[in-house]
Coordinates of C-alpha atoms and ligand atoms in Angstrom, one line a residue:
M1 CA -34.6 31.4 99.0
D2 CA -32.3 28.7 97.8
L3 CA -33.6 26.0 95.5
E4 CA -33.5 23.2 98.0
E5 CA -35.5 25.2 100.5
Y6 CA -38.0 26.2 97.8
R7 CA -38.4 22.5 96.9
R8 CA -38.8 21.5 100.6
R9 CA -41.5 24.1 101.2
A10 CA -43.3 23.1 98.0
R11 CA -43.3 19.4 99.1
T12 CA -44.7 20.4 102.5
W13 CA -47.4 22.5 100.9
L14 CA -48.4 19.8 98.5
E15 CA -48.6 17.2 101.3
A16 CA -50.9 19.5 103.3
N17 CA -53.1 20.7 100.5
V18 CA -53.5 18.3 97.6
P19 CA -56.9 16.7 98.0
D20 CA -57.0 13.0 98.4
V21 CA -59.0 12.2 95.2
P22 CA -58.2 9.4 92.8
D23 CA -58.9 11.4 89.7
G24 CA -57.0 14.5 89.1
R25 CA -58.9 15.4 86.0
A26 CA -61.6 17.1 88.2
G27 CA -64.6 18.2 86.4
Q28 CA -63.5 16.7 83.1
G29 CA -66.5 15.5 81.4
G30 CA -69.0 15.4 84.2
G31 CA -70.6 18.4 82.6
A32 CA -73.5 19.9 84.7
A33 CA -73.5 16.6 86.6
D34 CA -70.1 17.4 88.0
P35 CA -70.3 20.9 89.5
G36 CA -68.7 19.6 92.7
G37 CA -65.6 18.5 90.9
V38 CA -65.1 21.9 89.3
A39 CA -65.9 23.8 92.5
A40 CA -63.3 21.7 94.4
A41 CA -60.8 22.2 91.6
K42 CA -61.4 26.0 91.7
E43 CA -60.9 26.0 95.5
F44 CA -57.6 24.1 95.1
M45 CA -56.4 26.5 92.4
A46 CA -57.0 29.5 94.5
K47 CA -55.0 28.0 97.3
L48 CA -52.2 27.0 94.8
Y49 CA -52.1 30.6 93.5
D50 CA -52.2 32.2 97.0
A51 CA -49.3 29.9 98.0
G52 CA -47.3 31.2 95.0
Y53 CA -47.3 28.0 93.0
S54 CA -49.5 29.0 90.0
G55 CA -47.8 31.0 87.2
I56 CA -44.4 30.5 88.7
T57 CA -42.5 31.9 85.7
W58 CA -45.3 34.2 84.5
P59 CA -44.5 38.0 84.6
A60 CA -45.1 39.4 88.1
E61 CA -46.7 42.6 86.7
W62 CA -49.6 40.6 85.4
G63 CA -50.1 38.4 88.4
G64 CA -47.5 35.7 87.9
Q65 CA -44.7 34.9 90.4
G66 CA -41.9 36.2 88.1
L67 CA -39.6 33.3 89.1
T68 CA -37.3 31.2 87.0
Q69 CA -37.4 27.9 85.2
A70 CA -35.4 26.5 88.1
E71 CA -38.2 27.1 90.6
E72 CA -40.8 25.8 88.1
R73 CA -38.9 22.6 87.5
A74 CA -38.4 22.2 91.3
F75 CA -42.1 22.6 91.9
A76 CA -43.0 20.2 89.0
A77 CA -40.6 17.6 90.3
E78 CA -42.3 17.6 93.7
A79 CA -45.8 17.9 92.2
A80 CA -45.2 14.8 90.0
A81 CA -45.7 12.6 93.1
F82 CA -49.2 14.0 93.5
T83 CA -52.4 14.1 91.4
L84 CA -53.4 17.8 91.2
P85 CA -57.0 18.5 90.3
T86 CA -56.0 21.1 87.7
Y87 CA -57.2 19.5 84.4
V88 CA -60.1 21.9 83.9
F89 CA -57.6 24.8 83.9
S90 CA -55.2 23.2 81.4
I91 CA -56.4 25.1 78.3
G92 CA -56.2 28.5 80.1
L93 CA -52.8 27.8 81.7
G94 CA -51.2 26.0 78.7
M95 CA -52.6 28.0 75.8
C96 CA -54.9 31.0 76.3
G97 CA -52.9 32.6 79.2
P98 CA -49.5 32.4 77.4
T99 CA -51.1 33.8 74.3
L100 CA -52.4 36.8 76.2
V101 CA -49.0 37.3 77.8
D102 CA -47.4 37.3 74.4
L103 CA -49.9 39.2 72.3
G104 CA -52.6 40.8 74.6
T105 CA -52.9 44.4 75.4
D106 CA -51.9 45.6 78.8
A107 CA -55.6 46.1 79.7
Q108 CA -56.3 42.5 78.6
R109 CA -53.4 41.1 80.6
R110 CA -54.5 43.2 83.7
R111 CA -58.1 42.0 83.4
H112 CA -57.5 38.3 82.6
I113 CA -54.2 36.8 83.8
R114 CA -54.6 36.9 87.5
P115 CA -58.2 35.4 87.5
L116 CA -56.9 32.7 85.1
L117 CA -53.9 31.8 87.3
R118 CA -56.1 31.7 90.4
G119 CA -58.7 29.5 88.8
E120 CA -61.5 32.1 89.2
E121 CA -62.1 31.9 85.4
I122 CA -61.9 28.8 83.3
W123 CA -60.8 29.3 79.6
C124 CA -61.3 27.3 76.5
Q125 CA -59.9 27.4 73.0
L126 CA -62.3 27.9 70.1
F127 CA -60.5 27.1 66.9
S128 CA -61.7 23.8 65.4
E129 CA -64.9 23.5 63.4
P130 CA -66.8 20.6 61.7
A131 CA -65.2 21.5 58.4
A132 CA -62.0 23.0 59.7
G133 CA -60.0 20.6 62.0
S134 CA -56.5 20.0 60.6
D135 CA -57.1 22.8 58.1
V136 CA -58.1 25.3 60.8
A137 CA -57.5 28.3 58.5
A138 CA -60.5 27.1 56.5
L139 CA -62.8 28.0 59.3
Q140 CA -66.2 29.6 58.5
T141 CA -67.3 31.2 61.8
R142 CA -67.8 34.9 60.8
A143 CA -67.2 38.0 62.9
T144 CA -68.8 41.1 61.3
A145 CA -67.9 44.6 62.4
T146 CA -70.6 46.5 64.1
D147 CA -70.9 49.6 66.4
G148 CA -68.3 49.2 69.1
G149 CA -67.3 45.7 68.2
W150 CA -68.1 42.6 66.4
V151 CA -71.0 40.1 65.9
V152 CA -70.2 36.4 65.7
D153 CA -72.1 33.7 64.0
G154 CA -71.0 30.1 63.5
Q155 CA -70.1 26.8 65.0
K156 CA -67.1 25.3 66.8
V157 CA -66.5 21.7 67.8
W158 CA -64.0 19.7 69.9
T159 CA -63.8 22.5 72.4
S160 CA -62.3 21.0 75.6
V161 CA -63.7 22.1 79.0
A162 CA -66.1 24.6 77.3
Q163 CA -69.0 23.3 79.5
H164 CA -67.2 24.9 82.5
A165 CA -65.6 27.8 80.7
D166 CA -66.1 31.5 81.5
R167 CA -63.9 32.8 78.6
G168 CA -62.7 31.5 75.3
L169 CA -60.0 32.4 72.8
L170 CA -61.9 32.5 69.5
L171 CA -60.6 32.4 65.9
A172 CA -63.1 33.9 63.5
R173 CA -63.2 35.0 59.9
T174 CA -63.3 38.8 59.5
D175 CA -62.5 39.1 55.7
V176 CA -63.5 36.7 53.0
D177 CA -61.9 38.7 50.1
V178 CA -58.4 37.6 51.0
P179 CA -56.8 34.1 51.1
K180 CA -57.8 32.0 54.0
H181 CA -54.8 32.6 56.3
R182 CA -55.1 36.3 56.0
G183 CA -58.8 37.0 56.8
L184 CA -58.8 35.7 60.4
T185 CA -58.9 37.6 63.7
M186 CA -58.5 36.3 67.3
F187 CA -61.0 37.5 70.0
I188 CA -61.6 37.0 73.7
V189 CA -65.2 35.8 74.0
D190 CA -67.4 35.7 77.1
M191 CA -68.8 32.2 77.2
H192 CA -71.8 33.4 79.2
A193 CA -72.8 36.0 76.6
P194 CA -76.3 35.9 75.1
G195 CA -76.2 33.7 71.9
V196 CA -73.5 31.3 73.1
T197 CA -74.8 27.6 73.3
V198 CA -72.5 24.9 74.7
R199 CA -73.4 21.2 74.1
P200 CA -71.1 18.6 75.7
L201 CA -70.2 15.6 73.4
R202 CA -69.7 12.3 75.1
D203 CA -66.7 10.3 73.8
M204 CA -65.8 6.6 74.1
T205 CA -64.6 7.0 77.7
G206 CA -68.2 7.8 78.6
R207 CA -67.3 11.3 79.6
A208 CA -67.7 14.6 77.8
H209 CA -64.1 15.9 77.3
F210 CA -65.1 18.3 74.6
N211 CA -68.2 20.2 73.3
E212 CA -69.8 21.7 70.3
I213 CA -70.5 25.5 70.5
F214 CA -72.9 27.6 68.6
F215 CA -72.6 31.4 68.2
D216 CA -75.8 33.2 67.2
G217 CA -75.3 36.9 66.9
V218 CA -72.9 37.1 69.8
H219 CA -71.6 40.6 70.5
I220 CA -67.8 41.0 71.2
P221 CA -66.6 44.4 72.3
A222 CA -63.8 46.0 70.1
E223 CA -61.3 45.9 73.0
N224 CA -61.5 42.0 73.0
V225 CA -59.5 41.7 69.7
V226 CA -56.2 39.9 70.4
G227 CA -53.4 41.2 68.3
R228 CA -54.4 42.9 65.1
V229 CA -57.6 42.5 63.0
G230 CA -56.7 40.2 60.1
D231 CA -53.6 38.8 61.9
G232 CA -55.5 36.0 63.6
W233 CA -53.5 33.3 61.8
N234 CA -50.2 34.5 63.4
C235 CA -51.9 34.7 66.8
A236 CA -53.3 31.2 66.3
V237 CA -49.8 29.9 65.5
T238 CA -48.6 31.4 68.8
T239 CA -51.4 29.6 70.6
L240 CA -50.8 26.3 68.8
L241 CA -47.1 26.5 69.7
H242 CA -48.0 26.9 73.4
E243 CA -50.6 24.1 73.0
R244 CA -48.0 21.6 71.7
L245 CA -45.4 22.5 74.3
S246 CA -48.0 22.4 77.1
I247 CA -49.4 19.1 76.0
S248 CA -46.0 17.5 75.6
S249 CA -44.8 18.8 78.9
G250 CA -48.1 18.0 80.7
V251 CA -48.9 21.6 81.9
G252 CA -52.1 21.6 84.0
M253 CA -52.6 17.9 83.4
G254 CA -52.4 17.1 87.1
G255 CA -48.8 16.4 87.9
Q256 CA -48.5 12.9 86.7
K257 CA -48.3 13.3 83.0
D258 CA -51.1 12.2 80.7
N259 CA -52.2 8.7 81.9
P260 CA -51.7 8.5 85.7
V261 CA -53.7 5.3 86.1
A262 CA -51.9 3.4 83.3
F263 CA -48.6 4.7 84.7
E264 CA -49.5 3.3 88.1
A265 CA -50.5 -0.1 86.7
L266 CA -47.1 -0.3 84.9
R267 CA -45.3 0.7 88.1
R268 CA -47.0 -2.2 90.0
S269 CA -45.8 -4.6 87.3
A270 CA -42.3 -3.4 87.3
D271 CA -41.1 -6.2 89.6
T272 CA -42.0 -8.9 87.0
A273 CA -39.3 -11.4 86.1
D274 CA -40.4 -11.7 82.5
P275 CA -37.5 -10.4 80.4
V276 CA -39.7 -9.2 77.5
V277 CA -41.9 -7.2 79.9
R278 CA -38.9 -5.8 81.6
D279 CA -37.5 -4.8 78.3
R280 CA -40.6 -2.9 77.3
L281 CA -40.8 -1.2 80.7
V282 CA -37.2 0.0 80.3
E283 CA -38.1 1.3 76.8
L284 CA -41.0 3.2 78.3
H285 CA -38.8 4.7 80.9
I286 CA -36.1 5.7 78.3
R287 CA -38.7 7.3 76.0
S288 CA -40.4 9.1 78.8
R289 CA -37.1 10.4 80.1
A290 CA -35.9 11.5 76.6
L291 CA -39.1 13.4 76.0
A292 CA -38.9 15.1 79.4
L293 CA -35.4 16.3 78.6
F294 CA -36.4 17.4 75.2
N295 CA -39.3 19.4 76.8
Q296 CA -37.0 20.9 79.4
R297 CA -34.7 22.1 76.6
L298 CA -37.5 23.6 74.6
A299 CA -38.8 25.4 77.8
Q300 CA -35.4 26.8 78.5
E301 CA -34.9 28.0 75.0
T302 CA -38.3 29.6 75.0
K303 CA -37.5 31.5 78.2
A304 CA -34.2 32.6 76.6
G305 CA -36.1 34.0 73.6
I306 CA -35.3 31.2 71.2
F307 CA -38.4 30.2 69.3
P308 CA -38.9 26.4 69.4
G309 CA -41.1 26.6 66.3
A310 CA -41.8 23.3 64.6
R311 CA -39.8 21.3 67.2
G312 CA -42.8 21.8 69.5
S313 CA -44.8 19.7 67.1
A314 CA -42.0 17.0 67.3
A315 CA -42.4 16.9 71.1
K316 CA -46.2 16.6 70.8
L317 CA -45.9 13.8 68.3
L318 CA -43.4 12.0 70.6
L319 CA -45.9 12.2 73.5
A320 CA -48.8 10.9 71.4
E321 CA -46.7 7.9 70.3
L322 CA -45.5 7.3 73.8
T323 CA -49.0 7.5 75.2
M324 CA -50.1 4.7 72.8
F325 CA -47.0 2.6 73.6
Q326 CA -47.9 3.0 77.3
A327 CA -51.5 2.1 76.7
D328 CA -50.6 -1.0 74.7
L329 CA -48.2 -2.1 77.4
A330 CA -50.6 -1.5 80.2
T331 CA -53.3 -3.5 78.3
S332 CA -51.0 -6.5 77.8
L333 CA -50.0 -6.4 81.4
A334 CA -53.4 -6.0 82.9
G335 CA -55.1 -8.5 80.5
P336 CA -58.9 -8.7 80.9
E337 CA -58.7 -6.5 84.0
A338 CA -58.0 -3.6 81.7
V339 CA -61.6 -3.5 80.5
A340 CA -63.6 -5.2 83.3
W341 CA -64.5 -3.7 86.6
S342 CA -67.4 -3.6 89.0
E343 CA -69.7 -0.6 89.0
D344 CA -69.5 -0.1 92.7
G345 CA -65.8 0.4 92.5
T346 CA -65.1 -2.4 95.0
G347 CA -63.0 -4.2 92.9
D348 CA -62.3 -6.2 89.9
G349 CA -60.5 -3.7 87.9
P350 CA -56.8 -3.1 88.5
E351 CA -57.8 0.3 89.9
G352 CA -60.8 -0.9 91.8
D353 CA -59.3 0.2 95.0
A354 CA -57.7 3.4 93.9
G355 CA -59.2 4.3 90.5
T356 CA -62.0 6.6 89.5
A357 CA -65.4 6.4 91.2
G358 CA -67.0 3.1 90.2
G359 CA -63.7 1.5 89.2
G360 CA -62.5 1.3 85.6
G361 CA -59.8 3.9 86.0
L362 CA -57.4 2.0 83.8
A363 CA -60.1 1.4 81.2
H364 CA -60.8 5.1 81.2
A365 CA -57.2 5.9 80.8
L366 CA -56.8 3.4 77.9
A367 CA -59.9 4.7 76.1
L368 CA -58.5 8.2 76.4
A369 CA -55.1 7.4 75.0
P370 CA -55.9 7.7 71.3
A371 CA -57.2 11.2 71.8
M372 CA -53.6 12.3 72.3
A373 CA -53.0 11.5 68.6
L374 CA -55.7 14.0 67.6
G375 CA -55.9 16.8 70.2
G376 CA -53.5 19.7 69.5
G377 CA -53.1 18.5 65.9
T378 CA -53.1 14.9 64.6
N379 CA -50.0 12.8 64.2
E380 CA -50.1 13.2 60.5
I381 CA -50.2 16.9 60.7
M382 CA -47.3 16.9 63.2
R383 CA -45.3 14.8 60.8
N384 CA -46.1 17.2 57.9
I385 CA -44.9 20.1 60.0
V386 CA -41.7 18.4 61.2
S387 CA -40.9 17.2 57.6
E388 CA -41.4 20.6 56.1
R389 CA -40.0 22.9 58.8
V390 CA -37.5 20.8 60.7
L391 CA -36.2 18.5 58.0
N392 CA -36.8 20.9 55.0
L393 CA -38.4 18.2 52.9
P394 CA -40.6 19.4 50.0
P395 CA -43.9 21.0 51.1
E396 CA -47.4 19.6 50.4
P397 CA -49.0 21.2 47.3
R398 CA -51.3 24.0 48.5
T399 CA -53.6 25.0 45.6
D400 CA -55.7 27.4 47.8
K401 CA -52.9 29.4 49.2
N402 CA -53.4 32.6 47.2
V403 CA -57.1 32.2 46.4
P404 CA -59.6 34.6 48.1
F405 CA -61.5 32.6 50.8
K406 CA -64.9 33.4 49.3
E407 CA -63.9 31.5 46.1
L408 CA -63.0 28.3 47.9
R409 CA -65.5 25.4 48.1
T410 CA -64.8 25.2 51.9
S411 CA -66.0 28.8 52.4
G412 CA -69.6 27.8 52.3
E413 CA -70.1 30.9 50.1
A414 CA -69.5 30.1 46.5
P415 CA -69.4 26.7 44.9
R416 CA -66.6 26.4 42.4
Ligands
LIG1 C1 -59.5 15.3 73.0 C2 -59.5 16.4 72.0 C3 -59.6 17.7 72.4 C4 -59.6 18.8 71.5 N1 -59.7 20.0 72.1 C5 -59.8 21.1 71.2 C6 -60.0 22.4 71.7 O1 -60.1 22.6 72.9 N2 -60.1 23.4 70.8 C7 -60.0 23.2 69.5 O2 -60.1 24.2 68.8 N3 -59.8 22.0 69.0 C8 -59.7 20.9 69.8 N4 -59.5 19.6 69.3 C9 -59.3 19.5 67.8 C10 -57.9 19.0 67.4 O3 -57.0 20.0 67.7 C11 -57.7 18.7 65.9 O4 -57.6 19.8 65.2 C12 -58.8 17.9 65.3 O5 -59.1 16.8 66.1 C13 -58.4 17.5 63.9 O6 -59.5 17.7 63.1 P1 -60.6 16.7 62.6 O7 -60.9 15.8 63.7 O8 -61.7 17.5 62.0 O9 -59.8 15.8 61.5 P2 -59.6 16.1 60.0 O10 -58.9 17.4 59.8 O11 -60.9 16.0 59.2 O12 -58.6 15.0 59.6 C14 -59.1 13.6 59.3 C15 -57.9 12.7 59.1 O13 -57.2 13.2 58.0 C16 -55.8 13.4 58.3 N5 -55.3 14.6 57.6 C17 -56.0 15.8 57.4 N6 -55.2 16.6 56.7 C18 -54.1 16.0 56.4 C19 -52.9 16.3 55.6 N7 -52.8 17.5 55.0 N8 -51.9 15.4 55.5 C20 -52.1 14.1 56.1 N9 -53.2 13.8 56.8 C21 -54.2 14.7 56.9 C22 -55.8 13.7 59.8 O14 -54.5 13.4 60.4 C23 -56.9 12.8 60.3 O15 -56.4 11.5 60.5 C24 -59.5 18.5 70.1 C25 -59.4 17.2 69.7 C26 -59.4 16.2 70.6 C27 -59.4 14.8 70.0

């Protein structure tokens, strides 16, 4: 089928099938109180997959469509006009699935990719811990070898969409006698297994975007190791690369990137005569366009087998900065309306007619904006990565690089 025809069919399908809901981030943060949002999102995802629009460039042998970047871009261009309820799948589609495609065994890919793409199973990413956020290699969650597999004990935090997840990609320590980066292993974990406790954490938006997770003697079968035992850091780097690329390119975020409500408020203000406002709107447009082109280039290079490496961190940093620029601009344009709305949604807020239930859609989007500077790695960490690996500036001193993990203070094992 030629590209124009593909695009026309995609548009027709989207018009007929995208549900008319104001908030594409279905299920994000409602926790148990929002099962309807997740159920509807799953129903939509199944239809999207069956129509051939989920996993467009993923290998056909594992359940993808096996098409090219050209089709993916054509679909994304059409989807950008809609708000797709795909947020709850963003971790699976953007990080866990691509990691399994890259590093999983054939049995893992056969078992997991298709249900992931069809929205039958929701995935989360279990890396960060209370004492291991930016320094994720310092994590303390332990996986101990046992008959036929591993037993996991420990705690994770910041785990997006875990309250809805069926599977997780877990990073755990399997060896404390080697330096911190070398004693890690990646696992697929069943989030419904005995011993897994998920507690949603409410953030300043009033919703629970992420969770804390407790593992108490959770059994993981041996075949759920991803990559090699002890090679978890390299596996995690693969996941983090996909994470940064997917965040910066908006994979699974619902079509209109990051902040759809703030974007809409800006669009409505675009006919202003104020030259200063117009100047900032043009700057927003230019920065958005430049980032989109940068992402397109990275995606094309990735498909061509050229590893984008640390430039993925640059793209993620640019998006975090752009999101805050957009939030500041939206706030100055909306004035008090950015933070005031009526609970019944009838009105006062700028999105009272079209925002989230109960109004306050813009306020929610604004409160969410700073999270972009943390999730997927903080701006400071992104700058460190870019300075060392893209600009070749001198690296930070790393005194713990060659010290066995059990001798580090962060190990929780031996005070130094
Ligand atoms: C909305 C959201 C969703 C997330 N989802 C997930 C998820 O699904 N799964 C997951 O595993 N994690 C997730 N995270 C965690 C995220 O990826 C970051 O790793 C984490 O927020 C950073 O760790 P921390 O908050 O413990 O900060 P810390 O690491 O304690 O850092 C505190 C401050 O110190 C700065 N800092 C730390 N080290 C350095 C350094 N070497 N140089 C300069 N500055 C430094 C940081 O930039 C930060 O400002 C999420 C975070 C957010 C906000």
